[in-house]
Amino acid sequence: MDELLTPLLTSLSVALAATALVAVPGVALGWLLARRRFPGHALVDGLVQLPLVIPAVAVGYCLLWLLGETGLALAPGALFTRKAAVLAAAVMALPLVARMARLAFEGVDPRLERMARSLGLSPSATLLRVTLPLARRGLAGALVLGFARALGEFGATVVVAGLVPGETETLALAIFEDIQLGDERAALRLVLAAALLSFAAVALAGRLASGSQHDRGARP
Amino acid sequence: MSRFELDLAFARGDLDLTWQLSSDCAWLGLFGASGRGKTTALELLLGWLRPDRGSALLGGVPVGAGPVGYAPQDLLLLPHWTVAQNLDAAREAAPEPLPPALEAALLAALELEPLLARQASALSGGEGRRVALARAVLAAAGTGLLVLDEPLASLDRGRRQLVLGFLLDLADWRRTSGGGPAVVVSHSAIDLMVLCDEVQVLETEVAPGGARTSRFLAPGAPAEVLAEEGGYDNLLVGTVERVFGDAASFVLPGGAEITIPGRDLEAGDRVVLGLRGDDVLVATEDPGAVSARNVLEGRVATATQRGAYVALGIDLGGEAGGDARRLVIETHVTEGALRDLDLELGRSVLLLFKTRSIAILARR
């Protein structure tokens, strides 16, 4: 049973930690891209989207270079620990969270924010009392999707975190190991668990996204 | 003082808009057909849209920098707040509170009490419109600028009268208490005539490709605007003297009394009447018994050729030296009638029109 439970718990805890890590920067990036036009807007947009399109293994290589002795040696001790697994999952989840958060903010009529400002609300009060509450469902959906993405992370994690059972071996890594070892039954059990978990997360994100239609306000 | 100094130019898509105004008018009306850029103009005024060139100053400062109560056509109620919260935000934003009696009148005219606990996103379009109007009035209370985009559109008849009555009381209060100015957009000249001191017409040329070039004409008296745009050649503003059955008597500015349709009127009502030049007959001698209830004496003061007919301005007299109280009624006659009746300038004539020819355009 531990063969299923241990990687499942590792996966959940890595994905949760990664989601927590990207929540604020992801939402902030989404807001920035949706609401601010600044020099380098397109560049930031492109950089944020990059991990979505380049191979995860390449991202893993970049992280390895940033952290490890062979590169910048920012945190060589973190390699092949839970921290590295969390970081890899977070980096891979960030673009999705930022992208979905951007959509959530873009779904809030900027004229409502104008109106709030004209009623004397400060920019920060407008953000806290108007923009965030109106975007909340979309933002929650963004975090759930980020969590799902972190849960399925493999390519970057395997490079920087390896296959340390109970420490870095998530569901995805455990499936890979079982396939390598030829243990088809164990792999199948893990695949089913991973599918179930991911499906639940995506379904939840979908529910949150459709619920966000209700808050659009009275229209003439 | 709160003087408007506007010089704005804005072009987007197929709209090219210019707006110049220098006026210390307290209630300014903006008039024009729908879809010609009136709402765009308002948002340029407020600073919600950035003009390509120029600025909008009120009392020397940018309009958007001062307190504003704006009721836009798309309402923009904060949907996740209750109606009460939306109104409270406006009260907090206002330079000073609305006097309790006026606030009570506002809540009553707009029937807001039953809505206060509702979430704004759950309101119907009509309910939301009422709340948005109240929010603007509360936010602009005192010296704030009140900006209303079609405030009376889509209200049913009964409520329209209530809201119009309230807005007139509000205008009185704002004028007498040194309150801020108001800008009201409407495609209904009658509403503007009743509410505003000056009206600016948005004139639009539409090119064959659909490109619209809109500019505001110099501001003018609402009556002239309504006369031109509403198809009523004559506008009569005054007070109902007496009501008898289906008719009422109405005293013209020159002192003559006429009979008007009296249904729904009460003595003391201020009304705006419309009368088309085509509906006014001219006689050079007393025709004796006629079915028309209104027979007025006057002199031919002007004659203007207008295609198939001639527009005559008949001066009904008035107090000497009091030009403002002189009343000229326009009537339309054919060239043949002009010749046959020998209607030269200065000729004494009688004007005849039926009670039913008179339209009551607005009442208070």
XYZ file of C-alpha atoms in Angstrom:
584
model
C 0.000 0.000 0.000
C 2.880 2.359 0.784
C 3.912 2.025 -2.827
C 0.709 3.944 -3.704
C 0.301 6.121 -0.627
C 3.844 7.465 -0.336
C 4.112 8.922 -3.854
C 0.496 10.128 -3.615
C 1.229 12.074 -0.424
C 4.509 13.330 -1.872
C 2.668 14.528 -4.975
C -0.049 16.270 -2.959
C 2.373 17.963 -0.638
C 4.719 19.073 -3.455
C 1.797 20.364 -5.553
C 0.219 22.202 -2.607
C 3.517 23.822 -1.662
C 4.173 24.778 -5.287
C 0.682 26.282 -5.606
C 1.184 28.275 -2.410
C 4.533 29.467 -3.731
C 3.146 30.745 -7.059
C -0.209 32.054 -5.806
C 0.896 35.621 -5.088
C 3.444 36.082 -7.899
C 1.148 34.337 -10.394
C -1.884 36.472 -9.528
C 0.263 39.612 -9.430
C 1.734 38.808 -12.850
C -1.733 38.151 -14.217
C -2.957 41.506 -12.902
C 0.081 43.296 -14.285
C -0.373 41.791 -17.732
C -4.133 42.448 -17.738
C -4.202 45.957 -16.331
C -0.879 47.659 -16.976
C 0.827 48.660 -20.196
C 4.522 49.072 -19.504
C 7.717 48.935 -21.570
C 8.614 45.274 -21.971
C 5.000 44.116 -21.570
C 5.344 41.754 -24.530
C 8.706 40.470 -23.243
C 7.328 39.682 -19.775
C 4.295 38.078 -21.383
C 6.559 35.910 -23.537
C 8.872 34.931 -20.665
C 5.917 33.966 -18.490
C 4.506 31.773 -21.256
C 7.880 30.180 -22.060
C 7.641 27.201 -19.656
C 4.309 26.300 -21.310
C 5.954 25.708 -24.669
C 9.550 24.604 -24.179
C 10.191 21.017 -23.018
C 9.949 20.614 -19.245
C 13.314 18.878 -19.285
C 14.825 22.088 -20.665
C 13.313 24.023 -17.769
C 14.788 21.402 -15.437
C 18.168 21.916 -17.044
C 17.918 25.693 -16.528
C 16.995 25.180 -12.854
C 19.892 22.747 -12.446
C 22.237 25.337 -13.873
C 20.803 28.102 -11.622
C 20.974 26.008 -8.425
C 23.872 23.626 -8.912
C 27.670 23.833 -8.600
C 28.123 23.600 -12.368
C 26.197 26.837 -12.852
C 25.364 29.798 -10.595
C 25.311 27.610 -7.457
C 22.406 29.572 -5.940
C 21.398 26.630 -3.721
C 23.394 23.467 -4.440
C 22.160 21.860 -1.229
C 18.556 22.003 -2.368
C 19.088 19.746 -5.370
C 17.497 16.285 -5.080
C 15.434 17.383 -2.057
C 11.724 18.155 -1.621
C 12.580 21.864 -2.046
C 13.857 21.284 -5.569
C 10.720 19.259 -6.418
C 8.523 22.097 -5.164
C 10.528 24.694 -7.075
C 10.351 22.695 -10.311
C 6.585 22.207 -9.954
C 6.132 25.892 -9.094
C 8.090 27.115 -12.118
C 6.021 24.865 -14.354
C 2.709 25.956 -12.739
C 3.449 29.700 -12.752
C 2.675 30.388 -16.429
C -0.668 28.646 -16.189
C -1.616 30.506 -12.993
C -0.523 33.860 -14.456
C -2.336 33.183 -17.722
C -5.591 32.165 -16.031
C -5.339 35.029 -13.525
C -4.870 37.431 -16.416
C -8.074 36.121 -17.995
C -9.868 36.437 -14.647
C -8.808 40.100 -14.340
C -9.626 40.817 -17.958
C -13.128 39.520 -17.241
C -13.644 42.389 -14.764
C -15.015 45.451 -16.581
C -12.353 48.159 -16.149
C -15.164 50.701 -16.208
C -16.352 49.271 -12.886
C -12.915 50.100 -11.484
C -13.221 53.588 -12.997
C -16.543 54.013 -11.267
C -15.092 52.831 -7.953
C -12.270 55.350 -8.347
C -14.724 58.120 -9.151
C -16.552 57.219 -5.924
C -13.374 58.089 -4.078
C -11.872 54.621 -3.580
C -8.063 54.632 -3.649
C -6.297 52.402 -6.202
C -5.518 49.822 -3.521
C -9.058 49.927 -2.101
C -10.376 49.482 -5.632
C -8.135 46.437 -6.077
C -9.107 44.901 -2.744
C -12.808 45.784 -2.661
C -13.730 45.623 -6.338
C -11.247 43.908 -8.643
C -10.213 40.950 -6.469
C -13.751 40.114 -5.271
C -15.059 40.236 -8.844
C -12.191 38.089 -10.129
C -12.201 35.695 -7.181
C -13.778 32.715 -8.915
C -11.498 32.989 -11.901
C -8.519 33.354 -9.570
C -9.542 30.292 -7.568
C -9.858 28.411 -10.859
C -6.365 29.601 -11.820
C -4.931 28.210 -8.581
C -6.713 24.883 -8.998
C -5.358 24.547 -12.533
C -1.898 25.503 -11.271
C -2.236 22.791 -8.642
C -3.235 20.263 -11.306
C -0.261 21.278 -13.437
C 2.100 20.911 -10.464
C 0.592 17.513 -9.728
C 1.423 16.232 -13.217
C 4.931 17.717 -13.352
C 7.628 15.290 -14.467
C 10.279 16.604 -16.834
C 11.736 19.413 -14.743
C 11.318 17.521 -11.471
C 13.194 14.440 -12.614
C 16.190 16.605 -13.561
C 16.501 18.631 -10.339
C 14.872 16.363 -7.745
C 15.529 12.807 -8.919
C 13.746 9.726 -7.648
C 14.134 9.806 -3.891
C 11.249 7.737 -2.405
C 9.305 9.620 0.267
C 11.218 12.790 -0.503
C 10.946 13.714 -4.169
C 9.306 10.696 -5.768
C 5.880 12.010 -6.851
C 3.189 9.995 -8.639
C 4.585 10.918 -12.033
C 8.111 9.902 -11.062
C 6.904 6.713 -9.408
C 5.000 5.725 -12.556
C 8.152 6.316 -14.583
C 10.176 4.159 -12.185
C 7.615 1.322 -12.215
C 7.640 1.329 -16.013
C 11.439 1.229 -15.985
C 11.319 -1.714 -13.594
C 8.644 -3.463 -15.685
C 6.073 -3.440 -12.843
C 3.017 -2.851 -15.002
C 0.448 -3.472 -12.230
C 2.019 -0.943 -9.873
C 2.285 1.574 -12.720
C -1.400 1.107 -13.598
C -2.499 1.680 -9.981
C -0.503 4.917 -9.853
C -1.817 6.019 -13.279
C -5.412 5.545 -12.076
C -4.718 7.501 -8.886
C -3.071 10.318 -10.833
C -5.935 10.417 -13.363
C -8.561 10.560 -10.619
C -6.808 13.362 -8.753
C -6.196 15.444 -11.866
C -9.742 14.954 -13.079
C -11.118 16.186 -9.741
C -8.909 19.275 -9.868
C -9.840 20.153 -13.447
C -13.548 19.588 -12.731
C -13.297 21.909 -9.729
C -11.555 24.568 -11.834
C -14.300 24.260 -14.437
C -17.007 24.720 -11.799
C -15.311 27.818 -10.434
C -14.876 29.292 -13.903
C -18.546 28.822 -14.857
C -19.655 30.282 -11.512
C -17.795 33.498 -12.266
C -20.466 34.354 -14.860
C -22.924 35.241 -12.094
C -21.166 38.348 -10.867
C -21.309 40.425 -14.010
C -23.867 42.866 -12.640
C -27.152 44.407 -13.717
C -27.256 45.523 -17.312
C -29.785 47.811 -18.909
C -17.177 79.873 -9.855
C -17.738 76.605 -11.606
C -17.275 77.539 -15.206
C -16.852 74.942 -17.942
C -13.898 75.472 -20.246
C -13.931 72.616 -22.724
C -11.833 72.168 -25.826
C -11.725 68.502 -26.748
C -10.894 66.548 -29.863
C -11.131 62.791 -30.084
C -11.043 60.323 -32.952
C -11.497 56.568 -32.673
C -12.699 54.117 -35.253
C -15.274 55.852 -37.407
C -16.078 58.606 -34.889
C -14.470 62.027 -35.047
C -15.678 64.259 -32.227
C -14.939 67.844 -31.272
C -16.409 69.726 -28.328
C -15.881 73.345 -27.436
C -17.713 75.103 -24.658
C -17.141 78.060 -22.414
C -20.108 78.469 -20.129
C -21.114 78.856 -16.503
C -24.456 77.265 -17.157
C -25.708 75.358 -14.086
C -27.614 72.624 -15.934
C -26.226 71.884 -19.367
C -28.090 69.596 -21.733
C -26.443 67.624 -24.517
C -28.812 66.747 -27.288
C -28.462 64.560 -30.335
C -29.630 61.362 -31.939
C -28.448 58.071 -30.437
C -25.111 56.605 -31.464
C -23.540 59.917 -32.402
C -20.970 60.203 -29.614
C -22.797 61.799 -26.676
C -21.660 59.119 -24.250
C -18.116 59.334 -25.618
C -18.271 63.075 -25.021
C -19.306 62.549 -21.396
C -16.414 60.186 -20.745
C -13.974 62.609 -22.330
C -15.402 65.267 -20.021
C -14.879 63.024 -16.990
C -11.383 62.030 -18.042
C -12.367 58.378 -18.436
C -11.250 58.665 -22.039
C -8.123 60.558 -22.972
C -8.695 63.178 -25.665
C -6.319 63.341 -28.611
C -5.995 67.033 -27.916
C -7.330 69.608 -25.497
C -8.696 69.580 -21.988
C -11.878 69.737 -19.937
C -11.764 72.188 -17.054
C -14.421 73.028 -14.500
C -13.622 76.021 -12.326
C -10.035 75.873 -13.621
C -9.318 72.254 -12.619
C -9.666 69.090 -14.720
C -13.235 67.837 -14.450
C -12.172 64.316 -13.465
C -10.133 65.618 -10.524
C -13.177 66.967 -8.708
C -16.073 65.110 -7.080
C -18.411 63.599 -9.661
C -21.676 61.697 -9.566
C -22.050 59.845 -12.858
C -25.012 57.734 -13.919
C -23.809 55.974 -17.078
C -26.049 54.103 -19.483
C -24.370 50.820 -18.622
C -25.024 51.551 -14.916
C -21.712 50.250 -13.522
C -23.187 49.334 -10.171
C -20.659 47.371 -8.159
C -22.338 44.002 -8.703
C -21.058 42.187 -5.623
C -22.323 44.913 -3.289
C -25.865 45.436 -2.082
C -27.835 48.441 -3.261
C -27.356 49.980 0.194
C -23.571 49.520 -0.053
C -23.534 51.106 -3.508
C -25.444 54.101 -2.176
C -23.290 54.340 0.954
C -20.149 54.553 -1.182
C -21.747 57.492 -2.996
C -22.654 59.210 0.286
C -19.050 58.879 1.461
C -17.766 60.319 -1.816
C -20.057 63.366 -1.737
C -18.643 66.794 -0.843
C -21.609 67.267 1.499
C -24.706 65.231 2.380
C -27.965 65.611 0.522
C -30.502 67.365 2.825
C -32.657 64.697 4.538
C -35.876 65.920 2.901
C -34.341 65.670 -0.571
C -32.845 62.279 0.174
C -36.258 61.040 1.313
C -37.764 62.436 -1.896
C -35.043 60.711 -3.912
C -35.659 57.326 -2.293
C -39.428 57.747 -2.770
C -39.325 58.939 -6.392
C -37.070 56.055 -7.364
C -38.798 53.542 -5.050
C -35.500 52.375 -3.647
C -36.508 51.205 -0.170
C -37.514 47.689 -1.300
C -34.232 47.318 -3.199
C -31.751 48.337 -0.492
C -30.945 44.832 0.758
C -30.675 43.303 -2.713
C -27.355 42.497 -4.318
C -26.771 44.809 -7.270
C -26.114 41.900 -9.647
C -29.631 40.595 -8.925
C -31.418 43.775 -10.057
C -33.389 44.027 -13.288
C -32.267 46.614 -15.846
C -34.919 49.113 -14.790
C -34.173 48.691 -11.086
C -30.461 49.063 -11.728
C -31.101 52.262 -13.668
C -32.945 53.763 -10.707
C -30.149 52.808 -8.302
C -27.482 54.223 -10.631
C -29.367 57.516 -10.842
C -29.687 57.715 -7.048
C -26.004 56.909 -6.620
C -25.016 59.735 -8.969
C -27.268 62.233 -7.187
C -25.869 61.228 -3.781
C -22.246 61.284 -4.951
C -22.574 64.746 -6.474
C -24.523 66.248 -3.556
C -23.231 69.710 -2.800
C -20.544 70.988 -5.122
C -19.978 67.782 -7.073
C -20.579 67.622 -10.817
C -23.701 65.631 -11.646
C -23.501 63.765 -14.949
C -26.603 61.940 -16.147
C -26.684 59.890 -19.345
C -30.308 59.499 -20.467
C -31.670 59.607 -16.891
C -35.312 59.257 -17.930
C -34.930 56.656 -20.646
C -36.684 53.325 -20.069
C -38.710 54.573 -17.100
C -42.440 53.934 -17.311
C -44.756 56.931 -17.635
C -45.762 57.265 -14.028
C -42.262 56.953 -12.658
C -40.922 59.276 -15.325
C -43.082 62.070 -13.941
C -41.960 61.276 -10.388
C -38.279 61.261 -11.312
C -38.576 64.390 -13.439
C -40.319 66.126 -10.540
C -37.519 65.072 -8.219
C -34.814 66.241 -10.616
C -36.506 69.646 -10.849
C -36.534 69.937 -7.052
C -32.908 68.857 -7.024
C -32.044 71.464 -9.644
C -33.762 74.144 -7.549
C -31.848 73.086 -4.465
C -28.520 72.937 -6.250
C -29.054 76.357 -7.807
C -30.104 78.034 -4.567
C -27.515 76.353 -2.337
C -24.511 77.020 -4.551
C -24.333 73.402 -5.650
C -22.257 72.076 -8.515
C -23.336 72.065 -12.127
C -25.007 69.216 -13.970
C -24.595 67.796 -17.448
C -27.542 65.842 -18.787
C -27.464 63.817 -21.984
C -30.717 62.991 -23.692
C -32.135 62.251 -27.098
C -35.390 63.727 -25.809
C -35.359 67.486 -26.264
C -38.371 67.788 -24.001
C -36.531 66.402 -20.986
C -33.674 68.806 -21.596
C -36.050 71.691 -22.095
C -37.567 71.133 -18.692
C -34.314 70.436 -16.837
C -31.620 72.541 -18.454
C -30.649 76.180 -18.783
C -28.692 75.672 -21.949
C -28.583 72.922 -24.520
C -25.788 72.000 -26.873
C -26.770 70.071 -29.973
C -24.407 67.402 -31.241
C -24.392 67.768 -34.997
C -23.256 64.747 -36.949
C -22.352 64.239 -40.547
C -22.362 60.618 -41.601
C -20.182 59.871 -44.613
C -21.271 57.175 -47.100
C -18.736 54.766 -45.562
C -20.253 55.234 -42.092
C -17.591 57.583 -40.713
C -19.204 60.053 -38.328
C -17.960 63.572 -37.812
C -19.652 65.004 -34.737
C -19.280 68.410 -33.198
C -21.216 70.309 -30.580
C -22.872 73.498 -31.790
C -22.791 76.631 -29.669
C -25.070 76.243 -26.660
C -28.548 77.668 -27.014
C -31.797 78.117 -25.172
C -33.576 74.764 -24.821
C -36.784 76.106 -26.377
C -35.097 76.883 -29.687
C -33.465 73.485 -29.716
C -36.740 71.723 -29.049
C -38.585 73.791 -31.647
C -36.086 72.832 -34.322
C -35.464 69.239 -33.380
C -38.885 68.181 -32.088
C -40.934 69.331 -35.075
C -42.923 71.791 -32.966
C -42.689 75.215 -34.497
C -44.136 76.822 -31.393
C -43.309 76.125 -27.787
C -45.317 77.668 -25.031
C -44.144 77.502 -21.449
C -46.435 78.600 -18.653
C -48.772 77.722 -15.835
C -52.186 76.090 -15.879
C -54.748 78.575 -14.508
C -57.897 76.513 -14.160
C -59.023 73.021 -15.079
C -62.595 72.435 -16.291
C -63.519 68.927 -17.374
C -61.301 67.764 -20.188
C -59.855 71.203 -20.812
C -57.753 73.724 -18.965
C -56.977 77.387 -19.374
C -53.438 78.521 -19.845
C -52.091 82.059 -19.861
C -49.555 82.877 -22.560
C -46.510 85.019 -21.776
C -48.184 87.965 -23.531
C -51.234 87.693 -21.308
C -53.714 86.064 -23.693
C -55.549 83.029 -22.358
C -55.928 79.841 -24.374
C -57.686 76.524 -23.874
C -55.569 73.391 -23.798
C -56.292 69.684 -23.244
C -56.825 69.391 -19.500
C -56.737 65.688 -18.810
C -54.338 64.823 -15.974
C -53.560 68.485 -15.340
C -54.046 70.439 -12.149
C -54.178 74.170 -11.611
C -50.687 75.460 -10.956
C -48.915 72.820 -13.083
C -46.008 74.165 -15.117
C -46.375 72.831 -18.623
C -44.549 72.971 -21.923
C -46.866 73.004 -24.918
C -46.036 72.230 -28.508
C -47.965 73.604 -31.491
C -47.141 72.950 -35.137
C -47.273 75.837 -37.586
C -49.383 73.689 -39.921
C -52.118 73.516 -37.264
C -52.551 77.283 -36.926
C -55.053 78.953 -39.282
C -54.939 82.640 -40.249
C -57.982 84.870 -40.801
C -58.017 88.516 -41.762
C -61.497 89.198 -40.374
C -63.580 87.671 -37.591
C -65.035 84.455 -39.002
C -67.831 84.459 -36.412
C -68.689 81.135 -34.815
C -65.873 78.581 -35.325
C -65.180 75.215 -33.780
C -61.629 76.190 -32.854
C -61.575 77.234 -29.204
C -58.536 79.459 -29.517
C -58.718 82.743 -31.409
C -55.850 85.192 -30.884
C -55.148 88.622 -32.326
C -51.803 89.605 -33.694
C -49.816 91.209 -36.471
C -47.684 89.685 -39.198
C -44.133 90.287 -38.047
C -42.049 88.088 -40.329
C -42.523 86.060 -43.490
C -40.026 83.415 -44.563
C -40.245 81.273 -47.670
C -39.750 77.578 -46.820
C -40.095 75.573 -50.000
C -43.783 74.925 -50.626
C -45.063 77.222 -47.896
C -44.375 80.505 -46.178
C -43.716 80.635 -42.456
C -45.331 83.686 -40.896
C -44.339 84.964 -37.486
C -47.399 86.476 -35.861
C -46.582 88.880 -33.040
C -49.203 88.591 -30.331
C -47.970 91.727 -28.609
C -47.089 91.916 -24.980
C -45.842 94.438 -22.575
C -44.118 97.429 -24.067
C -40.377 97.306 -23.692
C -40.546 93.756 -22.429
C -39.132 91.849 -25.369
C -38.778 88.702 -23.304
C -42.522 88.644 -22.813
C -43.422 89.230 -26.446
C -44.828 86.140 -28.041
C -44.486 85.283 -31.707
C -46.420 82.308 -33.043
C -45.346 80.661 -36.256
C -47.966 79.632 -38.756
C -47.587 78.080 -42.196
C -49.582 79.300 -45.204
C -49.321 78.596 -48.914
C -48.178 81.298 -51.320
C -51.699 81.349 -52.732
C -53.207 82.085 -49.315
C -50.559 84.725 -48.725
C -51.656 86.494 -51.956
C -55.392 86.022 -51.504
C -55.411 87.270 -47.921
C -52.893 90.004 -48.641
C -50.797 89.020 -45.630
C -48.182 91.744 -45.773
C -45.982 92.655 -42.849
C -47.810 94.593 -40.137
C -51.231 93.335 -41.229
C -53.622 92.635 -38.352
C -54.757 89.008 -38.312
C -56.550 86.434 -36.193
C -54.972 83.074 -35.394
C -57.191 80.047 -34.887
C -56.225 76.637 -33.545
C -58.041 73.742 -31.959
C -57.491 72.666 -28.401
C -56.605 69.227 -29.744
C -53.781 70.653 -31.864
C -51.887 71.446 -28.689
C -49.512 68.790 -27.394
C -48.519 68.790 -23.765
C -44.828 67.985 -24.069
C -43.914 68.138 -20.441
C -45.541 68.937 -17.169
C -44.395 69.238 -13.691
